[in-house]
Coordinates of C-alpha atoms in Angstrom, one line a residue:
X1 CA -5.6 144.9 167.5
X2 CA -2.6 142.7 167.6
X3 CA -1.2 141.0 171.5
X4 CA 2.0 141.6 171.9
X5 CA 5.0 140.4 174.4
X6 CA 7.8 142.9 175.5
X7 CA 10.7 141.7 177.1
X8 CA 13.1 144.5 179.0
X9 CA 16.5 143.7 180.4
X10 CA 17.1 146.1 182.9
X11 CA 20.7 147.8 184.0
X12 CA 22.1 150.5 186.0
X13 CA 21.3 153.2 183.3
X14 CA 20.1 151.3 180.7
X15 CA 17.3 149.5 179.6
X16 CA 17.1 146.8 176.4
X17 CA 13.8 145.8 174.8
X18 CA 12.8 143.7 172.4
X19 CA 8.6 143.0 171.1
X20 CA 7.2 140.2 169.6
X21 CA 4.1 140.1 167.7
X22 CA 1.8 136.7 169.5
X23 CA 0.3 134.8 166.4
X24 CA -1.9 131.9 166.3
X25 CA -1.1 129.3 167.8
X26 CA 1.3 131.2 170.0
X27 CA 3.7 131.9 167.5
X28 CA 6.3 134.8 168.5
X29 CA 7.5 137.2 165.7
X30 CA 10.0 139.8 166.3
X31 CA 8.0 143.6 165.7
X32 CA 11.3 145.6 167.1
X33 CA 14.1 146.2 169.6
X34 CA 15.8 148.6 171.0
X35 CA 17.3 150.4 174.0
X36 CA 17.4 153.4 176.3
X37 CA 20.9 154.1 177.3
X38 CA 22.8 156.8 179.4
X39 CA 19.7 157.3 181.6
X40 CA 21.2 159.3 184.1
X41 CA 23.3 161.7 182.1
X42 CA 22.2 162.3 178.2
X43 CA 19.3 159.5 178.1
X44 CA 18.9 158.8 174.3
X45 CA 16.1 155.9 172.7
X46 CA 16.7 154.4 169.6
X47 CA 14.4 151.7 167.7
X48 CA 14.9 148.9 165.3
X49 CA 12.8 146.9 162.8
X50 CA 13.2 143.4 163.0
X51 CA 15.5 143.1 160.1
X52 CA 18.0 145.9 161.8
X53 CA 16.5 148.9 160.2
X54 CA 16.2 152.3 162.4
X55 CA 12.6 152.9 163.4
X56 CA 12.9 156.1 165.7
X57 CA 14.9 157.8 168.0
X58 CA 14.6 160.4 171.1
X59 CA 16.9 162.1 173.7
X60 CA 15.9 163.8 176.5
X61 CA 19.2 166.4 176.5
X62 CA 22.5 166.0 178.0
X63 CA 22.4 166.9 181.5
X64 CA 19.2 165.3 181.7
X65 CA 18.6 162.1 184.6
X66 CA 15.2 159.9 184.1
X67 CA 14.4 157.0 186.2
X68 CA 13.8 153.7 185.5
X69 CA 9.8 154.0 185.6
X70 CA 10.1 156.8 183.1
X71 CA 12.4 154.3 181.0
X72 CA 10.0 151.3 180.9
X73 CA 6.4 153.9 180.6
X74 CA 8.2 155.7 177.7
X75 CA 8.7 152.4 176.0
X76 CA 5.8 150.7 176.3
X77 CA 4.1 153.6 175.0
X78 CA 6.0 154.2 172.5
X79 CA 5.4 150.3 170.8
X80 CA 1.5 150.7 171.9
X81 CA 1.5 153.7 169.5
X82 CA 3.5 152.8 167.0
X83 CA 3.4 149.6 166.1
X84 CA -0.4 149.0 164.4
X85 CA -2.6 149.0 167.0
X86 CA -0.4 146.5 169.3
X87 CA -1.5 145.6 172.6
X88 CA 1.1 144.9 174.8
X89 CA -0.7 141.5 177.2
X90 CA 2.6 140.3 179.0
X91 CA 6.1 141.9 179.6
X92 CA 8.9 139.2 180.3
X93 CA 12.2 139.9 182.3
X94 CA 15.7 138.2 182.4
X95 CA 16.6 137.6 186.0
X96 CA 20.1 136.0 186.8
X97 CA 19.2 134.6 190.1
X98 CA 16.2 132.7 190.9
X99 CA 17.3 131.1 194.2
X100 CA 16.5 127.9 195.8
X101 CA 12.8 129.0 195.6
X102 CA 12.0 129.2 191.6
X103 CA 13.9 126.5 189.3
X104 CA 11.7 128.2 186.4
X105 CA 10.1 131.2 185.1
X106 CA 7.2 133.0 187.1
X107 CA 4.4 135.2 187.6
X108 CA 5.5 138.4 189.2
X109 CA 4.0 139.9 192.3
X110 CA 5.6 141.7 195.7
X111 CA 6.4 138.6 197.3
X112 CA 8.0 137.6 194.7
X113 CA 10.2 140.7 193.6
X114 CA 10.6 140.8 197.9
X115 CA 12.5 137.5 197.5
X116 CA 14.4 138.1 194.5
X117 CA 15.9 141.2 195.7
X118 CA 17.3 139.4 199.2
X119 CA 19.7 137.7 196.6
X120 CA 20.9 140.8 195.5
X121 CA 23.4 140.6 198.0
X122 CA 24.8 137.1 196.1
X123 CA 24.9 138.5 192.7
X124 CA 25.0 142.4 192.7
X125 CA 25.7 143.7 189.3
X126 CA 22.7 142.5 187.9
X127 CA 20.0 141.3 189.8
X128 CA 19.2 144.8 191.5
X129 CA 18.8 146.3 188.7
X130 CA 16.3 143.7 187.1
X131 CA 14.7 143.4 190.4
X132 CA 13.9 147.2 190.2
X133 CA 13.1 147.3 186.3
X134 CA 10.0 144.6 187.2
X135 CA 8.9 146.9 190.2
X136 CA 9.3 150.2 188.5
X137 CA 7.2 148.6 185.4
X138 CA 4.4 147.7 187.7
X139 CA 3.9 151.1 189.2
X140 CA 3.8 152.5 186.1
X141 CA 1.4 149.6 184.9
X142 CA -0.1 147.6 187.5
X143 CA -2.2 145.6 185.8
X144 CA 0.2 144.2 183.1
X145 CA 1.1 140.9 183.7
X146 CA 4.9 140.1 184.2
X147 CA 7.1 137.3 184.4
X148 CA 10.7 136.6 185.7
X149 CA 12.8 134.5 183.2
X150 CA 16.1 133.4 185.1
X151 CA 19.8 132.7 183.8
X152 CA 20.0 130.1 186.9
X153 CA 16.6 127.6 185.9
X154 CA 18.4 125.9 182.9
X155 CA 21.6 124.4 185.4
X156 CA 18.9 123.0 188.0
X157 CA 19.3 119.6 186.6
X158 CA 22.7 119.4 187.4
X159 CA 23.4 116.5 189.6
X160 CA 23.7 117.7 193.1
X161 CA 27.1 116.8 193.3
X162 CA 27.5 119.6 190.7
X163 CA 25.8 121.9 192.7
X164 CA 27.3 122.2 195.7
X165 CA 31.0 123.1 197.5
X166 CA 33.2 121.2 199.9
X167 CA 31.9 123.7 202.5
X168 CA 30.0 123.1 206.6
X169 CA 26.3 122.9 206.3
X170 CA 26.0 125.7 207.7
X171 CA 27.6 127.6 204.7
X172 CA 26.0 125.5 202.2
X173 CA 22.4 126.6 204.1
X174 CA 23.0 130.0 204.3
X175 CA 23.0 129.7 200.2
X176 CA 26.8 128.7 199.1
X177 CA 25.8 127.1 195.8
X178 CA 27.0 126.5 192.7
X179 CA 24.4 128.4 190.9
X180 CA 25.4 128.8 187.2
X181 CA 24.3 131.3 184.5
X182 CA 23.3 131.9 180.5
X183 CA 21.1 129.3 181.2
X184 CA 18.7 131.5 179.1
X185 CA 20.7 131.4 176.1
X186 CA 21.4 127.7 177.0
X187 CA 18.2 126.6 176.8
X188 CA 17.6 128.1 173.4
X189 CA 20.8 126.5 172.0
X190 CA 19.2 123.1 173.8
X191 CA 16.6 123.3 171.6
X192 CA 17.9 124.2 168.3
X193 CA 20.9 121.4 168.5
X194 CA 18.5 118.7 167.7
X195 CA 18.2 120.6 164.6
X196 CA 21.9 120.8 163.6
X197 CA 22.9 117.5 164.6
X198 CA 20.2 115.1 165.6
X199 CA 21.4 112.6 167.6
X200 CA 24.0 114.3 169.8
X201 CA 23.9 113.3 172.9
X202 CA 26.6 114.6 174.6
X203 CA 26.9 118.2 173.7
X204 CA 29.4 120.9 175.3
X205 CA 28.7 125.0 174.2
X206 CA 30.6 127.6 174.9
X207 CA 28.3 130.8 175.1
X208 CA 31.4 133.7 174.8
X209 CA 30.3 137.3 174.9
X210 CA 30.8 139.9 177.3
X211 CA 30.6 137.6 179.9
X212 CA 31.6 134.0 179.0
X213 CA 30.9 130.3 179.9
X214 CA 30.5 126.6 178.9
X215 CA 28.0 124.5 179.5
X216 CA 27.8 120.5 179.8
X217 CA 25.2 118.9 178.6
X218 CA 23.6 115.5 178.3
X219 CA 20.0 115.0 176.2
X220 CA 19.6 118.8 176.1
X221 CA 19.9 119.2 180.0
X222 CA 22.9 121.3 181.6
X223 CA 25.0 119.0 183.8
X224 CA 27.4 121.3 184.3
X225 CA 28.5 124.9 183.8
X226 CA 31.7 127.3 184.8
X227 CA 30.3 129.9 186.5
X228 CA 29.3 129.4 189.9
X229 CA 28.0 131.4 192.7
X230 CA 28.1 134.5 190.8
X231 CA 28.9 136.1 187.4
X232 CA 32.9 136.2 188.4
X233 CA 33.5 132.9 188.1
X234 CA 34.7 130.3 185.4
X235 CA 35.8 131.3 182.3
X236 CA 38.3 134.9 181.8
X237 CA 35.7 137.0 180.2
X238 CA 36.0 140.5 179.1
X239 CA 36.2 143.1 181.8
X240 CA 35.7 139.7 184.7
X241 CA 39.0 137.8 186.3
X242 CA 37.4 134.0 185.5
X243 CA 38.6 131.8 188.2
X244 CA 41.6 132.9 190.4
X245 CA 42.8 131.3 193.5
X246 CA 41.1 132.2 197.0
X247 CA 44.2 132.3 199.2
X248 CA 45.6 135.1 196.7
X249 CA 42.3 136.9 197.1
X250 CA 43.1 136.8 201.4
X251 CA 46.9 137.9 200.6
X252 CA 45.6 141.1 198.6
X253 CA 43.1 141.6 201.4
X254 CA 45.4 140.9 204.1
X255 CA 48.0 143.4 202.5
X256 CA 45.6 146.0 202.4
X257 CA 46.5 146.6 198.7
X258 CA 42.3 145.9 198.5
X259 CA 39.4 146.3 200.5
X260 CA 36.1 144.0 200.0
X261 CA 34.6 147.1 197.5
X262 CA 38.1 147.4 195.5
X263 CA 38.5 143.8 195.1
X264 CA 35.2 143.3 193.5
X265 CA 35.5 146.3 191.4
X266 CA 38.5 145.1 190.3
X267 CA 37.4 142.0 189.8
X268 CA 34.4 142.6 188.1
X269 CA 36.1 145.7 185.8
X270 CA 39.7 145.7 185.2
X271 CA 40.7 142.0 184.9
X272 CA 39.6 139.9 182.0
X273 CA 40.6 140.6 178.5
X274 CA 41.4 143.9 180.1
X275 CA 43.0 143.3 182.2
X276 CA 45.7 140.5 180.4
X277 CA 46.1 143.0 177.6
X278 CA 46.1 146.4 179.6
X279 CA 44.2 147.5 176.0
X280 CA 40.7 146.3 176.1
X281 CA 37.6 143.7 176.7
X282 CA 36.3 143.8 173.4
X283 CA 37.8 140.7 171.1
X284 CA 37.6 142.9 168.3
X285 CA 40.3 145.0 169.1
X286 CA 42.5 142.4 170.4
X287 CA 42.3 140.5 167.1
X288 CA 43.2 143.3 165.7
X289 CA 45.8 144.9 167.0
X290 CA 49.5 144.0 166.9
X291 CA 50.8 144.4 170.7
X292 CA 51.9 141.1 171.6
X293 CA 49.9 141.4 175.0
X294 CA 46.9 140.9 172.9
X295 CA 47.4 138.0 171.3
X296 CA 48.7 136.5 175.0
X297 CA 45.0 137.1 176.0
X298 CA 43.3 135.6 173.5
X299 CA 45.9 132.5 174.2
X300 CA 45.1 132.6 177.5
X301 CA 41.2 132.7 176.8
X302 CA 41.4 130.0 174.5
X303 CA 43.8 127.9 177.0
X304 CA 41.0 128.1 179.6
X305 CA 38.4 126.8 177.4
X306 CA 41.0 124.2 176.4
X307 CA 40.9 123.1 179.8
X308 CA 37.0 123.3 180.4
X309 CA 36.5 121.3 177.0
X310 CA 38.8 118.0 178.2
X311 CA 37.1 118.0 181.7
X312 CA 33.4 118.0 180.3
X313 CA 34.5 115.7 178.1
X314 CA 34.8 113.3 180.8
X315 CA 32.0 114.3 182.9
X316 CA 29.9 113.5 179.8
X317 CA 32.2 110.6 178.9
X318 CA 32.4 111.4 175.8
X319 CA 32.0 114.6 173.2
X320 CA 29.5 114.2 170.1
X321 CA 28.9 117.9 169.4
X322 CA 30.8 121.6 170.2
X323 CA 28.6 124.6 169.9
X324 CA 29.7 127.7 169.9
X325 CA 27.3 130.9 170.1
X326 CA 27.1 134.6 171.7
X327 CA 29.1 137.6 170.2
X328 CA 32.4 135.6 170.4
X329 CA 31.2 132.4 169.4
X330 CA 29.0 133.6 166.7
X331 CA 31.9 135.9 165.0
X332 CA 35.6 135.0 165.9
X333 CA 36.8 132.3 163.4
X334 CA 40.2 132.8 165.7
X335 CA 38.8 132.0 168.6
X336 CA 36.7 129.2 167.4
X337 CA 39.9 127.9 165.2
X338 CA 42.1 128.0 168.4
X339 CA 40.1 125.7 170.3
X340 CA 38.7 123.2 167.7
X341 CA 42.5 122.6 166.9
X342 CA 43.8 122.4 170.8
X343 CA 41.0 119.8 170.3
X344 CA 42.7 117.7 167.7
X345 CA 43.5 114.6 170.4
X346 CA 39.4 114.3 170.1
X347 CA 39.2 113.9 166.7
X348 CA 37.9 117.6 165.9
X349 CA 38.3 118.5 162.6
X350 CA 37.7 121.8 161.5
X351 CA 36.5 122.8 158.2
X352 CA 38.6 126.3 157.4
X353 CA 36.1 127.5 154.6
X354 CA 33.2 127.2 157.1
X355 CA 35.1 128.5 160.1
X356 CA 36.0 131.4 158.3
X357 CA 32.2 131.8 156.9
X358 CA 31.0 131.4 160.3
X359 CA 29.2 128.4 160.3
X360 CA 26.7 126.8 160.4
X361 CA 28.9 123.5 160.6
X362 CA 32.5 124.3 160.7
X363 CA 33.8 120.7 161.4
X364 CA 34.8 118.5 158.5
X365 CA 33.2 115.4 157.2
X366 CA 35.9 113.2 158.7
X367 CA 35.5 114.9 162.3
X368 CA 34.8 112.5 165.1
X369 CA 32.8 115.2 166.6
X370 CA 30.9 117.8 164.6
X371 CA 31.1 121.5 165.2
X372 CA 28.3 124.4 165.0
X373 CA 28.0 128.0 165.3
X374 CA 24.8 128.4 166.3
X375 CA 23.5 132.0 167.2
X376 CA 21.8 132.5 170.3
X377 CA 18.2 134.5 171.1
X378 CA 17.8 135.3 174.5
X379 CA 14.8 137.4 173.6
X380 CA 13.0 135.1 172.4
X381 CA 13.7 132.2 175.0
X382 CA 11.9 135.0 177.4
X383 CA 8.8 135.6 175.2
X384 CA 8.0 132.1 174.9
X385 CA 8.0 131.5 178.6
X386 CA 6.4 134.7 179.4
X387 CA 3.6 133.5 176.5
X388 CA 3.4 130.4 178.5
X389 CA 2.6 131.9 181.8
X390 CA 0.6 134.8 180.7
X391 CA -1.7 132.9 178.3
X392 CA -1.4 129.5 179.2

C-alpha cells in the first residue's frame, strides 16, 4: 500500500484536489486532481490523471445541495479506492492568511482553525471557506493529520518598513498590515529560478491569473509584493478593482451610491478586467475580441505592471531576471510582449519566436535582463510542506 498526500482548496461551493503519490526519499508524484463544483445546486465530481486524462466522474442531480464534509469524505474515498491501494497519511490546505501568529506552514488542531477563522473578518472571500474545509475534513476524519499552507508566509521577510502603513499604533496593533499573497506560488517560482538563470539576484515575477500580483525579490526571498491587507489590492485583476484611491471610496460612501456590503461586492466582482471592458474577466476573451474597450483594459493592465516593474526595480536596485507565471503569465504572449517592451529603457529584449512559443526564455541573447515563463504548481508547494510536517 502506497502513502499518499491530498491537498484540497476549499471555496464557497467548490472544492479542488490534487494527490501525490510519497516515494522514497520523500519524493512527491502527481496520482490525480480534480474538483467538486456547484455543491449547493447540481454538485458534479470529475477526476484527472496526472497527464490530464479523465479518470471518473459523478453528480449528485440538479437540485441537489451537499455540504462541505460530504465534499472532502466523498473525495478522500474515492482516491483510497481507486488509486492502488493508496493510503492517504496527510491532507495539506492553502490558507491565505496566517496572521501575526504562523509565518509558516502548521499542524492543524482547534486552536489553531479557532485563530485562523478570527481573521476571517480581514480577508473574507477566502479564508472562511478554507477555514471550514480543514474543520469539516476533520470531523469526517479525525485522525488524519492536516496542515495549513498560507499565501501570506513567503512575504514575511519583507523588511518591516515593507510591512507596515503610515497609520496610529493603535491601528497598526489591531492588525493593519501589509500582508501580501501568492506567496505559495512564489515560493515555488523561488526555487525553480535558480534553475533558469543561476545567478539572478534580483528577480521581480508577476504571478497574473484570476487574481494578480508581483512580487520583489532579492536571493529568492519576497521583499516586496502588491497586494496588501487583503486580496483587493495591487494590481487590476479580473473581476478585483487593483488599487483605487481611499477618499473616492468615502465620496461613494458618503453619497450613499454604496453601502460597506455593495462596495466590497463591487469591488471584489464587477471591477477589474470586467469592469474596464463592461465584457469580461477572462483575458481570453478580451484578446480576442475586437471592441475597443478591450484592448483599453489589457493597456491599462499592462500600464499598471509597467509601473510596479520600474518601482521594484529600484527597491531591488537593480533587475537581473522577469518571471512571469500563473494562467496569464504562462499563456498571453500579448501581455507578456506589452510589458517586456514598456521595459525597453532596462535593456529587455524580447525574443518574438520564444514569446510567442511561450517560453521557457523569451528574452534575447543581447537582453540586459533575461526573461522566463516559468509555470507555477501550487499543489505541489503544499504537499511538500505538508510531507514535511506530517513525516518529518
Amino acid at each position: 500500500m502506497s502513502d499518499a498526500i491530498v491537498c484540497f482548496n476549499a471555496g464557497s461551493t467548490s472544492l479542488k484536489f490534487s494527490a501525490y503519490a510519497v516515494g522514497s526519499p520523500g519524493d512527491l508524484t502527481l496520482i490525480s486532481h480534480g474538483q467538486i463544483d456547484g455543491m449547493q445546486t447540481a454538485p458534479q465530481f470529475i477526476v484527472k490523471d496526472a497527464a490530464g486524462k479523465p479518470l471518473d466522474e459523478h453528480a449528485w442531480g440538479k437540485g441537489q445541495a451537499i455540504d462541505h464534509r460530504t465534499a472532502l469524505h466523498f473525495v478522500i474515498d474515492w482516491l483510497e479506492h481507486h488509486s492502488a491501494g493508496m493510503k492517504v497519511i496527510g491532507a495539506g490546505h492553502r490558507v491565505v492568511l496566517g496572521g501575526t501568529r504562523f509565518e509558516s506552514p502548521v499542524l492543524i488542531d482547534t486552536e489553531v482553525l479557532d485563530y485562523l477563522e478570527s481573521l476571517v473578518v480581514m480577508e473574507p472571500s477566502h479564508q472562511a471557506y478554507e477555514v471550514l474545509g480543514a474543520r469539516a475534513l476533520a470531523q469526517a476524519f479525525p485522525g488524519l493529520p492536516q496542515v495549513a499552507v498560507f499565501d501570506s508566509s513567503f512575504h514575511r521577510t519583507m523588511p518591516q518598513v515593507a510591512q507596515i502603513y503610515a497609520l496610529p499604533k493603535d491601528v497598526l496593533d489591531a492588525g493593519a498590515r501589509h500582508w501580501g499573497y501568492h506567496g505559495i506560488s512564489y515560493d515555488y517560482i523561488s526555487r525553480q529560478v535558480p534553475k533558469y538563470a543561476p545567478g539572478a539576484r534580483r528577480v521581480i515575477a508577476a504571478h497574473l491569473g484570476g487574481g494578480t500580483s508581483m512580487c520583489a525579490m532579492l536571493d529568492g526571498k519576497s521583499i516586496e509584493t502588491t497586494m496588501g491587507f487583503a486580496g483587493v489590492s495591487g494590481l487590476p485583476m479580473a473581476t478585483r478593482s487593483g488599487d483605487v484611491p481611499p477618499d473616492l471610496l468615502f465620496y461613494l460612501l458618503r453619497t450613499k451610491q454604496f453601502d460597506d456590503v455593495s462596495l466590497e461586492t463591487m469591488l471584489y466582482e464587477r471591477s477589474g478586467l470586467l469592469g474596464l471592458s463592461g465584457i469580461s474577466g477572462d483575458m481570453r476573451e478580451l484578446q480576442a475580441s475586437t471592441d475597443p474597450r478591450a484592448a483599453a483594459a489589457i493597456a491599462y493592465f499592462v500600464y499598471a505592471m509597467t509601473k510596479v516593474a520600474g518601482a521594484y526595480t529600484a527597491v531591488l536596485g537593480g533587475i537581473d531576471a522577469l518571471v512571469f507565471t500563473a494562467g496569464i503569465g504562462e499563456r498571453s504572449a500579448i501581455v507578456r510582449a506589452g510589458l517586456c517592451h514598456a521595459l525597453s529603457w532596462l535593456g529587455v529584449r524580447l525574443d518574438e519566436s520564444g514569446n510567442a512559443g511561450n517560453g521557457p526564455r523569451i528574452s534575447s541573447d543581447d537582453s540586459a535582463v533575461s526573461v522566463w515563463v516559468i509555470p507555477t504548481n501550487e499543489e505541489l508547494m503544499i504537499a511538500q510542506h505538508t510531507l514535511a510536517l506530517v513525516r518529518p
